[in-house]
Amino acid sequence: MNMSNDPFPQQLPTLQRLGVQDPTAISAADAATVWFEEFSSAVASSNIAGILDLFLDDGFWKDILALTWDLRTVEGRDAIKNLLDNRLIPTGLVDLRLSHEALRAPEIQRLFPDLVLLRLCFEFGTKVGKGTAVCYLAPVPGSKWKAYSLFTCLESLNDFPEQIGSLRKRTIEHGTWEEGRRQEVELVNGDPTVIVIGAGHTGLEIAARLKYIGIPHLAVDKNARVGDSWRHRYKALCLHDTVWYNQTPYLQFPPTWPVYSPATKLAGWLEGYASYLELNVWTSFTVTKAEWNDENKTWTVEIDREGKETRVLEVKHLVFATGFRGRPTMPDLPGNSGFKGEIVHSAQFTSAENYIGKKAVVVGACNSGHDVAQDFFNHGVDITMYQRSSTFVVSATAAAELFGAYFKDGFPTDLADIYSSSLPNAVLRRINQRTVPYTAQTTDKAILDGLAKVGFKTNLGAYGAGVIPALYERSGGFYMDTGTSQHIINGDIKIKSGGSIERLTETGLKFADGSELEADIVVFATGYGDPRDSMRAICGPEVADKVLPIWSMDGEGESSGVWRNCGHDGLWFGVGNLALSRFHSLHLAMQIAAIEAGMFKRSEVTF
């Protein structure tokens, strides 16, 4: 895999590069304490030069809200100095306390034979809240350690504590649910502060975070029932991530829950989640229009209920939680009108049970394409998958090794979120450029070799780094194997790879190389458009033209426009799988709370 276009080509701090011998014989606790005491002293005296001396020249500082009120990663001495010059004193870092409890205690980590880091955790306070930090130290000559990466994450606001534990309410809110279905909840004390568009897993998690820090909210969903966004997908759909990775905030899956949840089971969970947490959700409502008043900094939002009535609300913040996807992408092929079979996008596909005895072709070879092909095979349908370009394939076992080390039975989910987010994406990319090829030659070798023999083309992901760049930059391009690969290897699912589709014929697909595939149904698992599509339709072009690209990486390796300022006041996007939404929903809610309380203005924290 050519890495020459990698936008984050920095080197890892290997022992050879740093000029040191194996340091693992030292006491992690002692080394961490020495560094931490020097760091704490420098912070207390606002000694920026002293802080910088504790970092490698090419070190990182990753921050979520604590110093920047944003999701930022700065790299190198000059960038860290700029951050501290502008934000150390206004932030008011105080009460730094090194953690020694078992799962947070200082620990030597040998990531590779030539890469050794010392991880330490500490808690801190700021003028407005409390947070957690994770630091990775690298050994340097003279038996010393310096910070390679420091992660600071604000976890709570003093004025908006989460209403959980000892702060929970002593009474419940009656009368919001009836017969298992959300009824329209009349708003109390006027309009909400926030409207969340979409009540899928992301919308509900955002609503829950807003509720439990005391921000009036309303989630609106066009579907008749909470969970329909999963319930109406193809019946064979199962999550490709484990139950430990997909936990929901405040309410965790029971220990009986399957490791890989069926979509219909998740739909029921989400409906119960909204009920048990008594979230304000209006179903069968569609947001049709939102107009921004720049003088008052408010949205006037029109909400239609199945064409029967229109409600108009005035709110401060509008959150789009409508998913990774824009509109389904369908190629416009010659011969569409003459094809005698059925053509659907995977978004509209429900089940293969109606096609028994027929021939099917799935166009696309990523997660959805594999799931649909597997469903056809399960129903005994003659199925061929057309692979347009190579796919990054990783087994569920290898994925757990690569990306889910902390998400396992018995490990606290909140700490797993912190650890899994603690290294900058630029660093994770370099680590994965080593681990992904290794896994391909070990854990997944049999699968990948078998796929190659039947003509299925694989790759190692963009920049040779596996899922992370594919997820953040394309929201696709990979398949996390839960069993379909073996059916491809066995020939149960046939493969047509390479070339291009020339046209549809009466009986199937004709390719540029002259070959043809007969089909009674063609399912296009060809992805989706820009996730800003729904926002543009609701908010209009004047607003949409100010919004940054959604679900892509900026120059710092952070998601641009998601869970953070998107370029327009009062407008937010929540996009992610269950784990990302669980973690970042709190950060989005805290930003809204802080803005409403006047804790910060965007113009005051730019640097």
Coordinates of C-alpha atoms in Angstrom, one line a residue:
M1 CA 0.0 0.0 0.0
N2 CA 1.5 3.3 -1.1
M3 CA 1.7 5.7 1.9
S4 CA 3.3 8.6 0.1
N5 CA 0.0 10.5 0.3
D6 CA -0.4 10.0 4.0
P7 CA -1.2 13.4 5.5
F8 CA 0.2 12.3 8.9
P9 CA 3.6 10.8 8.1
Q10 CA 5.4 11.4 11.4
Q11 CA 7.6 8.7 12.8
L12 CA 6.9 6.8 16.0
P13 CA 9.2 7.3 19.0
T14 CA 11.1 4.0 18.7
L15 CA 13.9 3.1 21.0
Q16 CA 16.4 3.3 18.2
R17 CA 15.2 6.8 17.1
L18 CA 15.3 8.1 20.6
G19 CA 18.8 6.5 21.2
V20 CA 17.9 4.5 24.3
Q21 CA 18.0 0.9 25.5
D22 CA 15.1 -1.2 26.7
P23 CA 13.6 0.8 29.7
T24 CA 11.1 -1.8 30.9
A25 CA 13.1 -2.7 34.1
I26 CA 12.3 0.6 35.7
S27 CA 9.4 1.2 38.1
A28 CA 6.4 2.7 36.2
A29 CA 5.0 4.3 39.3
D30 CA 8.3 6.0 40.1
A31 CA 9.0 7.3 36.6
A32 CA 5.4 8.5 36.3
T33 CA 5.6 10.3 39.6
V34 CA 8.8 12.1 38.7
W35 CA 7.3 13.4 35.4
F36 CA 3.9 14.2 36.9
E37 CA 5.3 16.3 39.8
E38 CA 7.4 18.3 37.4
F39 CA 4.4 18.8 35.1
S40 CA 2.1 19.8 38.0
S41 CA 4.6 22.3 39.3
A42 CA 5.1 23.9 35.9
V43 CA 1.3 24.1 35.4
A44 CA 0.7 25.6 38.8
S45 CA 3.3 28.4 38.1
S46 CA 2.1 28.8 34.4
N47 CA 5.7 27.9 33.4
I48 CA 5.1 27.2 29.7
A49 CA 8.8 26.7 29.0
G50 CA 8.9 24.2 31.8
I51 CA 5.9 22.3 30.4
L52 CA 7.4 22.2 26.9
D53 CA 10.6 20.7 28.3
L54 CA 8.6 17.7 29.5
F55 CA 7.5 16.9 25.9
L56 CA 9.3 15.4 22.9
D57 CA 9.9 17.9 20.2
D58 CA 7.3 16.2 18.0
G59 CA 4.9 15.4 20.8
F60 CA 1.1 15.8 20.7
W61 CA -1.5 17.4 22.9
K62 CA -5.0 16.2 22.2
D63 CA -7.9 18.0 23.9
I64 CA -11.6 17.5 24.2
L65 CA -13.2 20.7 25.6
A66 CA -10.8 21.1 28.5
L67 CA -8.6 23.8 27.2
T68 CA -10.1 24.5 23.8
W69 CA -13.9 24.1 24.0
D70 CA -13.4 22.0 20.9
L71 CA -12.0 18.7 19.7
R72 CA -8.4 19.6 18.8
T73 CA -5.0 17.9 18.4
V74 CA -1.8 19.9 18.1
E75 CA 1.5 18.5 17.2
G76 CA 5.1 19.7 17.9
R77 CA 6.7 22.1 20.3
D78 CA 5.5 25.3 18.5
A79 CA 1.9 24.2 18.3
I80 CA 1.8 23.1 21.9
K81 CA 3.4 26.4 23.0
N82 CA 0.7 28.3 21.0
L83 CA -2.0 26.3 22.7
L84 CA -0.6 27.0 26.2
D85 CA 0.1 30.7 25.5
N86 CA -3.5 31.2 24.5
R87 CA -5.4 28.8 26.8
L88 CA -3.4 27.7 29.9
I89 CA -4.3 30.7 32.1
P90 CA -7.9 31.2 30.9
T91 CA -8.5 27.5 31.5
G92 CA -7.1 27.5 35.0
L93 CA -5.9 24.0 35.3
V94 CA -5.9 23.0 39.0
D95 CA -6.1 20.1 41.4
L96 CA -4.0 17.7 39.3
R97 CA -4.0 14.3 40.9
L98 CA -2.0 11.3 39.6
S99 CA -4.2 8.1 39.5
H100 CA -2.9 4.9 41.2
E101 CA -6.1 2.8 41.2
A102 CA -5.7 -0.6 39.5
L103 CA -7.0 0.1 36.0
R104 CA -5.6 3.7 35.9
A105 CA -2.2 3.1 37.5
P106 CA 1.0 3.9 35.6
E107 CA 1.9 1.1 33.3
I108 CA 4.7 0.3 30.9
Q109 CA 3.3 -0.7 27.5
R110 CA 5.4 -2.5 24.9
L111 CA 3.5 -1.8 21.7
F112 CA 6.2 -3.3 19.5
P113 CA 9.7 -4.7 20.3
D114 CA 11.1 -1.3 19.5
L115 CA 8.3 0.9 20.9
V116 CA 7.8 1.3 24.6
L117 CA 5.6 3.9 26.2
L118 CA 4.6 4.6 29.8
R119 CA 0.9 5.3 30.3
L120 CA -0.2 7.4 33.2
C121 CA -3.6 8.9 34.1
F122 CA -4.4 12.0 36.2
E123 CA -7.5 13.9 37.1
F124 CA -7.7 17.7 36.9
G125 CA -10.0 20.6 37.5
T126 CA -10.6 23.8 35.5
K127 CA -12.5 27.0 36.2
V128 CA -15.7 25.4 34.9
G129 CA -15.4 21.6 35.4
K130 CA -13.5 18.5 36.0
G131 CA -11.7 16.1 33.6
T132 CA -9.4 13.2 33.1
A133 CA -6.0 13.1 31.3
V134 CA -4.0 10.3 29.8
C135 CA -0.3 10.8 29.1
Y136 CA 2.1 8.5 27.2
L137 CA 5.7 9.0 28.1
A138 CA 8.6 7.9 25.9
P139 CA 12.1 7.1 27.3
V140 CA 14.9 9.5 26.5
P141 CA 18.7 9.4 27.2
G142 CA 19.7 9.9 30.8
S143 CA 17.0 7.5 32.2
K144 CA 14.4 10.2 31.8
W145 CA 10.9 10.2 30.2
K146 CA 9.1 12.8 28.2
A147 CA 5.6 13.1 27.0
Y148 CA 4.9 11.8 23.5
S149 CA 1.2 12.4 23.7
L150 CA -1.1 14.1 26.3
F151 CA -4.9 13.8 26.2
T152 CA -7.0 16.1 28.3
C153 CA -10.8 15.5 28.3
L154 CA -13.4 17.6 30.2
E155 CA -16.0 15.2 31.7
S156 CA -18.3 17.4 33.7
L157 CA -19.4 21.0 34.2
N158 CA -19.6 22.3 37.7
D159 CA -22.8 24.2 37.0
F160 CA -24.4 21.3 35.0
P161 CA -23.6 18.0 36.8
E162 CA -25.1 14.9 35.4
Q163 CA -28.2 14.0 37.4
I164 CA -27.1 10.5 38.2
G165 CA -26.0 8.6 41.3
S166 CA -26.5 10.7 44.4
L167 CA -27.8 13.6 42.2
R168 CA -30.6 11.5 40.7
K169 CA -34.2 12.8 41.0
R170 CA -36.3 11.2 43.7
T171 CA -39.5 11.2 41.7
I172 CA -40.3 10.1 38.1
E173 CA -42.1 12.0 35.3
H174 CA -45.5 10.4 34.8
G175 CA -47.7 10.2 31.8
T176 CA -45.2 10.4 29.0
W177 CA -45.6 6.8 27.7
E178 CA -48.6 4.7 27.0
E179 CA -48.9 1.1 25.7
G180 CA -45.2 1.0 24.8
R181 CA -45.4 3.8 22.3
R182 CA -44.3 7.4 22.7
Q183 CA -47.2 9.8 22.6
E184 CA -46.8 13.4 21.8
V185 CA -45.5 15.1 24.9
E186 CA -46.7 18.6 25.5
L187 CA -43.8 20.9 26.2
V188 CA -43.7 22.5 29.6
N189 CA -42.5 26.0 30.3
G190 CA -42.3 26.9 26.6
D191 CA -40.2 25.7 23.7
P192 CA -37.1 23.5 24.3
T193 CA -33.6 24.8 24.1
V194 CA -32.5 22.1 21.6
I195 CA -34.3 20.1 18.9
V196 CA -32.6 16.9 17.9
I197 CA -33.6 15.7 14.4
G198 CA -33.5 11.9 14.4
A199 CA -34.3 9.4 17.3
G200 CA -32.0 6.6 16.3
H201 CA -29.2 5.6 18.6
T202 CA -27.3 8.8 18.2
G203 CA -30.3 11.1 18.6
L204 CA -31.5 9.3 21.7
E205 CA -28.0 9.3 23.3
I206 CA -27.7 13.1 22.7
A207 CA -31.2 13.6 24.1
A208 CA -30.3 11.5 27.2
R209 CA -27.1 13.6 27.7
L210 CA -29.0 16.8 27.4
K211 CA -31.7 15.7 29.8
Y212 CA -29.3 14.6 32.5
I213 CA -27.4 17.8 32.5
G214 CA -30.6 19.8 32.6
I215 CA -31.0 21.2 29.1
P216 CA -34.6 21.2 27.7
H217 CA -34.7 19.1 24.6
L218 CA -37.0 17.5 22.1
A219 CA -36.1 14.7 19.7
V220 CA -38.1 14.4 16.5
D221 CA -38.3 11.4 14.3
K222 CA -40.3 10.8 11.1
N223 CA -40.9 7.1 11.9
A224 CA -43.9 5.8 13.8
R225 CA -41.9 4.1 16.5
V226 CA -38.5 4.7 18.2
G227 CA -36.2 2.1 16.8
D228 CA -37.7 2.0 13.3
S229 CA -34.5 3.3 11.8
W230 CA -33.1 -0.1 12.7
R231 CA -36.3 -2.1 12.6
H232 CA -36.9 -1.2 8.9
R233 CA -33.4 -2.3 7.7
Y234 CA -32.9 -5.6 6.0
K235 CA -34.0 -8.4 8.4
A236 CA -30.6 -10.2 8.4
L237 CA -28.8 -7.1 9.7
C238 CA -26.6 -7.7 12.8
L239 CA -24.2 -5.3 14.3
H240 CA -20.5 -6.0 13.5
D241 CA -19.3 -4.6 16.8
T242 CA -19.5 -6.4 20.1
V243 CA -22.0 -5.7 22.9
W244 CA -19.2 -4.3 25.1
Y245 CA -18.3 -1.8 22.4
N246 CA -22.0 -0.8 21.8
Q247 CA -23.2 -0.1 25.4
T248 CA -25.6 2.8 25.7
P249 CA -25.1 5.6 28.3
Y250 CA -26.9 5.3 31.7
L251 CA -28.5 2.0 30.7
Q252 CA -26.3 -1.0 29.8
F253 CA -27.2 -4.2 27.9
P254 CA -27.9 -7.1 30.3
P255 CA -25.3 -9.9 30.5
T256 CA -27.6 -12.1 28.5
W257 CA -27.4 -9.9 25.4
P258 CA -25.8 -11.5 22.4
V259 CA -22.3 -10.5 21.5
Y260 CA -23.4 -9.3 18.0
S261 CA -26.9 -7.8 18.3
P262 CA -29.5 -8.3 15.6
A263 CA -30.9 -5.0 14.3
T264 CA -34.5 -5.8 15.3
K265 CA -33.3 -6.6 18.8
L266 CA -31.5 -3.3 19.0
A267 CA -34.6 -1.5 17.7
G268 CA -36.5 -2.8 20.7
W269 CA -33.8 -1.8 23.0
L270 CA -33.8 1.8 21.8
E271 CA -37.6 2.0 22.2
G272 CA -37.2 0.8 25.8
Y273 CA -34.3 3.1 26.3
A274 CA -36.4 6.2 25.4
S275 CA -39.1 4.9 27.6
Y276 CA -37.1 4.0 30.7
L277 CA -35.1 7.3 30.5
E278 CA -38.3 9.2 29.8
L279 CA -36.8 11.2 26.9
N280 CA -38.9 13.8 25.1
V281 CA -39.5 12.2 21.7
W282 CA -42.1 13.0 19.1
T283 CA -42.6 10.3 16.5
S284 CA -44.4 10.5 13.2
F285 CA -43.1 14.1 13.0
T286 CA -40.9 15.6 10.2
V287 CA -38.9 18.8 10.5
T288 CA -39.7 20.5 7.2
K289 CA -38.1 23.9 7.6
A290 CA -35.7 25.7 9.9
E291 CA -34.9 29.4 9.6
W292 CA -32.0 31.1 11.4
N293 CA -32.4 34.5 13.0
D294 CA -28.8 35.8 13.2
E295 CA -29.8 38.7 15.4
N296 CA -31.5 36.6 18.1
K297 CA -29.4 33.5 17.5
T298 CA -32.5 31.3 17.3
W299 CA -34.1 28.8 14.9
T300 CA -37.7 29.0 13.9
V301 CA -38.5 25.3 13.2
E302 CA -41.6 23.9 11.5
I303 CA -42.5 20.4 12.3
D304 CA -45.2 18.5 10.3
R305 CA -47.2 15.6 11.7
E306 CA -48.0 13.3 8.7
G307 CA -49.6 16.3 6.9
K308 CA -52.3 16.6 9.6
E309 CA -50.8 19.5 11.6
T310 CA -47.8 21.8 11.7
R311 CA -46.1 22.9 14.9
V312 CA -43.7 25.9 15.0
L313 CA -41.0 26.0 17.7
E314 CA -38.3 28.6 18.5
V315 CA -35.1 27.0 19.7
K316 CA -31.4 28.0 20.3
H317 CA -29.8 24.8 18.9
L318 CA -30.6 22.4 16.1
V319 CA -28.8 19.0 16.1
F320 CA -28.9 16.7 13.1
A321 CA -28.6 13.1 14.2
T322 CA -29.7 11.6 10.9
G323 CA -26.8 9.1 10.5
F324 CA -23.6 8.7 8.5
R325 CA -25.5 8.8 5.3
G326 CA -27.2 11.2 2.9
R327 CA -29.4 9.9 0.2
P328 CA -28.8 6.4 -1.2
T329 CA -26.5 6.5 -4.2
M330 CA -27.9 4.6 -7.2
P331 CA -25.9 4.5 -10.5
D332 CA -27.9 5.6 -13.5
L333 CA -27.2 2.8 -15.9
P334 CA -28.4 2.5 -19.5
G335 CA -31.1 -0.1 -19.9
N336 CA -32.8 0.5 -16.6
S337 CA -36.2 0.7 -18.1
G338 CA -35.8 -2.5 -20.1
F339 CA -34.7 -4.7 -17.2
K340 CA -37.5 -7.2 -16.4
G341 CA -36.3 -7.8 -12.8
E342 CA -36.2 -5.7 -9.7
I343 CA -33.7 -3.0 -8.8
V344 CA -33.3 -1.8 -5.2
H345 CA -30.7 -0.1 -3.0
S346 CA -29.6 -1.9 0.1
A347 CA -31.3 0.8 2.1
Q348 CA -34.7 -0.4 0.8
F349 CA -33.9 -4.1 0.8
T350 CA -35.7 -6.0 3.5
S351 CA -35.3 -9.8 3.1
A352 CA -34.3 -12.5 0.6
E353 CA -37.2 -14.7 1.5
N354 CA -39.2 -13.3 -1.4
Y355 CA -36.6 -14.4 -4.0
I356 CA -36.3 -18.1 -3.4
G357 CA -35.6 -19.9 -6.7
K358 CA -34.4 -16.8 -8.4
K359 CA -31.0 -15.3 -9.2
A360 CA -29.6 -12.3 -7.4
V361 CA -26.7 -9.9 -7.9
V362 CA -25.3 -7.6 -5.2
V363 CA -23.3 -4.7 -6.4
G364 CA -20.9 -3.7 -3.7
A365 CA -18.5 -5.6 -1.4
C366 CA -18.4 -3.8 1.9
N367 CA -20.5 -4.4 5.1
S368 CA -23.9 -4.0 3.6
G369 CA -23.1 -5.9 0.4
H370 CA -21.8 -8.9 2.4
D371 CA -24.8 -8.8 4.7
V372 CA -27.3 -8.8 1.9
A373 CA -25.3 -11.5 0.0
Q374 CA -25.3 -13.6 3.2
D375 CA -29.1 -13.2 3.5
F376 CA -29.6 -14.5 -0.1
F377 CA -27.3 -17.5 0.6
N378 CA -29.2 -18.3 3.8
H379 CA -32.4 -18.5 1.8
G380 CA -30.9 -20.7 -0.9
V381 CA -30.9 -18.0 -3.6
D382 CA -28.3 -18.1 -6.4
I383 CA -26.2 -15.1 -5.4
T384 CA -23.3 -13.3 -7.1
M385 CA -21.5 -10.4 -5.5
Y386 CA -20.0 -7.9 -7.9
Q387 CA -16.9 -6.2 -6.4
R388 CA -16.1 -2.9 -8.0
S389 CA -12.8 -2.3 -6.2
S390 CA -10.8 -3.9 -3.5
T391 CA -12.0 -4.1 0.1
F392 CA -10.3 -4.0 3.4
V393 CA -11.4 -7.2 5.1
V394 CA -10.8 -7.9 8.8
S395 CA -12.2 -10.7 10.9
A396 CA -14.2 -9.9 14.0
T397 CA -11.5 -11.7 16.0
A398 CA -8.7 -9.5 14.5
A399 CA -10.8 -6.4 14.8
A400 CA -11.1 -7.0 18.5
E401 CA -7.3 -7.3 18.7
L402 CA -6.7 -4.2 16.7
F403 CA -9.4 -1.8 17.8
G404 CA -11.3 -3.2 20.7
A405 CA -8.6 -4.0 23.3
Y406 CA -10.4 -2.2 26.1
F407 CA -14.0 -3.1 25.1
K408 CA -14.4 -6.4 26.8
D409 CA -16.5 -8.1 29.5
G410 CA -15.9 -6.6 32.9
F411 CA -13.8 -3.5 31.8
P412 CA -15.5 -0.2 32.7
T413 CA -17.0 1.3 29.6
D414 CA -16.3 4.9 30.5
L415 CA -12.6 4.1 31.0
A416 CA -12.5 2.1 27.8
D417 CA -13.9 5.2 26.0
I418 CA -11.1 7.4 27.5
Y419 CA -8.3 4.9 26.7
S420 CA -9.5 4.2 23.2
S421 CA -9.7 8.0 22.4
S422 CA -6.5 9.0 24.2
L423 CA -4.1 8.7 21.3
P424 CA -4.4 11.1 18.3
N425 CA -5.7 9.6 15.1
A426 CA -2.4 10.5 13.5
V427 CA -0.5 8.3 16.0
L428 CA -3.1 5.5 15.7
R429 CA -2.6 5.5 12.0
R430 CA 1.1 4.9 12.3
I431 CA 0.6 2.2 14.9
N432 CA -2.0 0.5 12.6
Q433 CA 0.4 0.7 9.6
R434 CA 2.4 -1.9 11.6
T435 CA -0.4 -3.9 13.2
V436 CA -2.8 -4.2 10.3
P437 CA -0.2 -5.9 7.9
Y438 CA 0.9 -8.1 10.8
T439 CA -2.6 -9.2 11.5
A440 CA -3.2 -9.9 7.8
Q441 CA -0.2 -12.2 7.8
T442 CA -1.2 -14.0 11.0
T443 CA -4.7 -14.0 12.4
D444 CA -6.4 -13.3 9.1
K445 CA -4.0 -15.0 6.7
A446 CA -6.2 -18.0 5.9
I447 CA -9.2 -15.9 5.2
L448 CA -7.3 -13.4 3.0
D449 CA -5.5 -16.1 1.1
G450 CA -8.8 -18.0 0.5
L451 CA -10.4 -14.8 -0.8
A452 CA -7.5 -14.2 -3.2
K453 CA -7.8 -17.7 -4.6
V454 CA -11.5 -17.0 -5.7
G455 CA -10.7 -13.6 -7.1
F456 CA -11.9 -11.4 -4.3
K457 CA -9.6 -8.5 -4.0
T458 CA -8.5 -7.1 -0.6
N459 CA -6.3 -4.3 0.6
L460 CA -4.9 -3.0 3.9
G461 CA -7.1 0.1 4.0
A462 CA -6.2 3.7 3.1
Y463 CA -2.5 4.3 3.9
G464 CA -2.2 0.7 5.0
A465 CA -3.9 1.6 8.2
G466 CA -7.1 -0.4 8.2
V467 CA -10.5 0.7 9.4
I468 CA -9.8 4.1 10.9
P469 CA -9.2 6.2 7.8
A470 CA -11.9 4.2 5.9
L471 CA -14.4 5.0 8.6
Y472 CA -13.6 8.7 9.1
E473 CA -12.8 9.6 5.5
R474 CA -15.2 7.3 3.5
S475 CA -17.6 5.8 6.1
G476 CA -17.1 2.6 4.2
G477 CA -14.7 0.6 2.1
F478 CA -14.3 -2.2 4.5
Y479 CA -15.9 -5.4 5.7
M480 CA -15.7 -6.7 9.3
D481 CA -16.1 -10.4 8.7
T482 CA -18.7 -12.2 10.8
G483 CA -18.7 -15.3 8.6
T484 CA -19.6 -14.3 5.0
S485 CA -16.0 -14.5 3.8
Q486 CA -15.9 -18.3 4.3
H487 CA -19.0 -18.6 2.1
I488 CA -17.2 -16.6 -0.6
I489 CA -14.2 -18.9 -0.3
N490 CA -16.4 -22.0 -0.5
G491 CA -18.1 -20.7 -3.6
D492 CA -21.5 -20.5 -2.0
I493 CA -21.5 -16.8 -2.9
K494 CA -20.0 -16.3 -6.3
I495 CA -17.7 -13.3 -7.1
K496 CA -17.4 -11.1 -10.1
S497 CA -14.5 -8.7 -9.6
G498 CA -13.1 -5.9 -11.6
G499 CA -14.3 -4.2 -14.8
S500 CA -17.3 -1.9 -15.0
I501 CA -21.0 -2.3 -15.6
E502 CA -21.8 -1.3 -19.2
R503 CA -25.6 -1.5 -19.0
L504 CA -28.6 -3.4 -17.8
T505 CA -30.2 -5.9 -20.2
E506 CA -33.6 -7.5 -20.0
T507 CA -32.2 -10.3 -18.0
G508 CA -29.3 -8.9 -16.0
L509 CA -26.1 -7.0 -16.1
K510 CA -23.7 -6.6 -19.0
F511 CA -20.0 -5.7 -18.3
A512 CA -17.5 -3.8 -20.3
D513 CA -15.4 -7.0 -20.8
G514 CA -18.4 -8.5 -22.6
S515 CA -19.4 -10.8 -19.8
E516 CA -23.0 -10.9 -18.4
L517 CA -24.7 -11.9 -15.2
E518 CA -28.3 -13.0 -15.1
A519 CA -30.4 -11.6 -12.4
D520 CA -34.0 -11.4 -11.2
I521 CA -33.0 -8.8 -8.6
V522 CA -30.1 -6.5 -8.4
V523 CA -29.3 -4.9 -5.0
F524 CA -27.0 -1.9 -5.2
A525 CA -25.0 -1.7 -2.0
T526 CA -23.3 1.4 -3.4
G527 CA -23.3 3.7 -0.4
Y528 CA -24.9 7.1 0.3
G529 CA -24.4 10.7 -0.5
D530 CA -23.3 13.7 1.6
P531 CA -24.7 13.5 5.2
R532 CA -25.5 17.2 4.9
D533 CA -28.2 16.5 2.3
S534 CA -31.0 16.5 4.9
M535 CA -29.7 19.7 6.5
R536 CA -29.6 21.5 3.2
A537 CA -33.2 20.5 2.4
I538 CA -34.4 21.8 5.8
C539 CA -32.1 24.8 6.4
G540 CA -31.6 26.1 2.9
P541 CA -28.5 26.9 0.8
E542 CA -27.5 30.0 2.7
V543 CA -27.0 28.1 5.9
A544 CA -25.7 24.9 4.2
D545 CA -23.0 26.8 2.3
K546 CA -21.4 27.8 5.7
V547 CA -21.2 24.3 7.0
L548 CA -17.9 22.4 6.9
P549 CA -17.6 19.0 5.3
I550 CA -19.2 16.4 7.6
W551 CA -17.5 13.1 8.6
S552 CA -14.1 13.8 7.2
M553 CA -10.7 14.4 8.9
D554 CA -9.3 17.9 9.2
G555 CA -5.7 18.8 9.2
E556 CA -5.3 17.8 12.8
G557 CA -6.8 14.4 12.3
E558 CA -10.1 15.2 14.0
S559 CA -13.6 14.9 12.5
S560 CA -14.4 18.2 10.9
G561 CA -17.9 19.4 11.7
V562 CA -19.1 16.5 13.8
W563 CA -19.7 16.8 17.6
R564 CA -18.2 20.3 17.4
N565 CA -18.6 23.6 15.7
C566 CA -19.7 22.9 12.1
G567 CA -19.2 26.5 10.8
H568 CA -22.7 27.8 11.7
D569 CA -23.9 29.1 15.1
G570 CA -26.5 26.9 16.8
L571 CA -26.2 24.0 14.3
W572 CA -24.6 20.7 15.2
F573 CA -24.1 17.2 13.8
G574 CA -24.0 14.0 15.8
V575 CA -22.7 11.2 13.6
G576 CA -21.3 7.9 14.7
N577 CA -21.7 4.3 15.6
L578 CA -23.0 3.4 19.1
A579 CA -19.6 3.8 20.8
L580 CA -18.7 7.1 19.2
S581 CA -22.2 8.5 19.9
R582 CA -22.0 7.3 23.5
F583 CA -18.7 9.1 24.1
H584 CA -19.2 12.3 22.2
S585 CA -22.9 12.9 22.9
L586 CA -21.8 14.2 26.3
H587 CA -19.3 16.5 24.8
L588 CA -21.9 18.0 22.4
A589 CA -24.3 18.4 25.3
M590 CA -21.7 20.2 27.4
Q591 CA -20.8 22.6 24.6
I592 CA -24.4 23.5 24.3
A593 CA -24.8 24.0 28.1
A594 CA -21.6 26.1 28.3
I595 CA -22.7 28.3 25.4
E596 CA -26.1 28.8 27.0
A597 CA -24.5 29.7 30.3
G598 CA -22.1 32.1 28.7
M599 CA -19.0 30.1 29.7
F600 CA -17.3 30.7 26.4
K601 CA -17.6 32.2 22.9
R602 CA -16.1 30.6 19.8
S603 CA -14.3 33.9 19.0
E604 CA -12.6 33.8 22.4
V605 CA -10.9 30.5 22.0
T606 CA -9.6 30.4 18.5
F607 CA -5.8 30.1 18.2

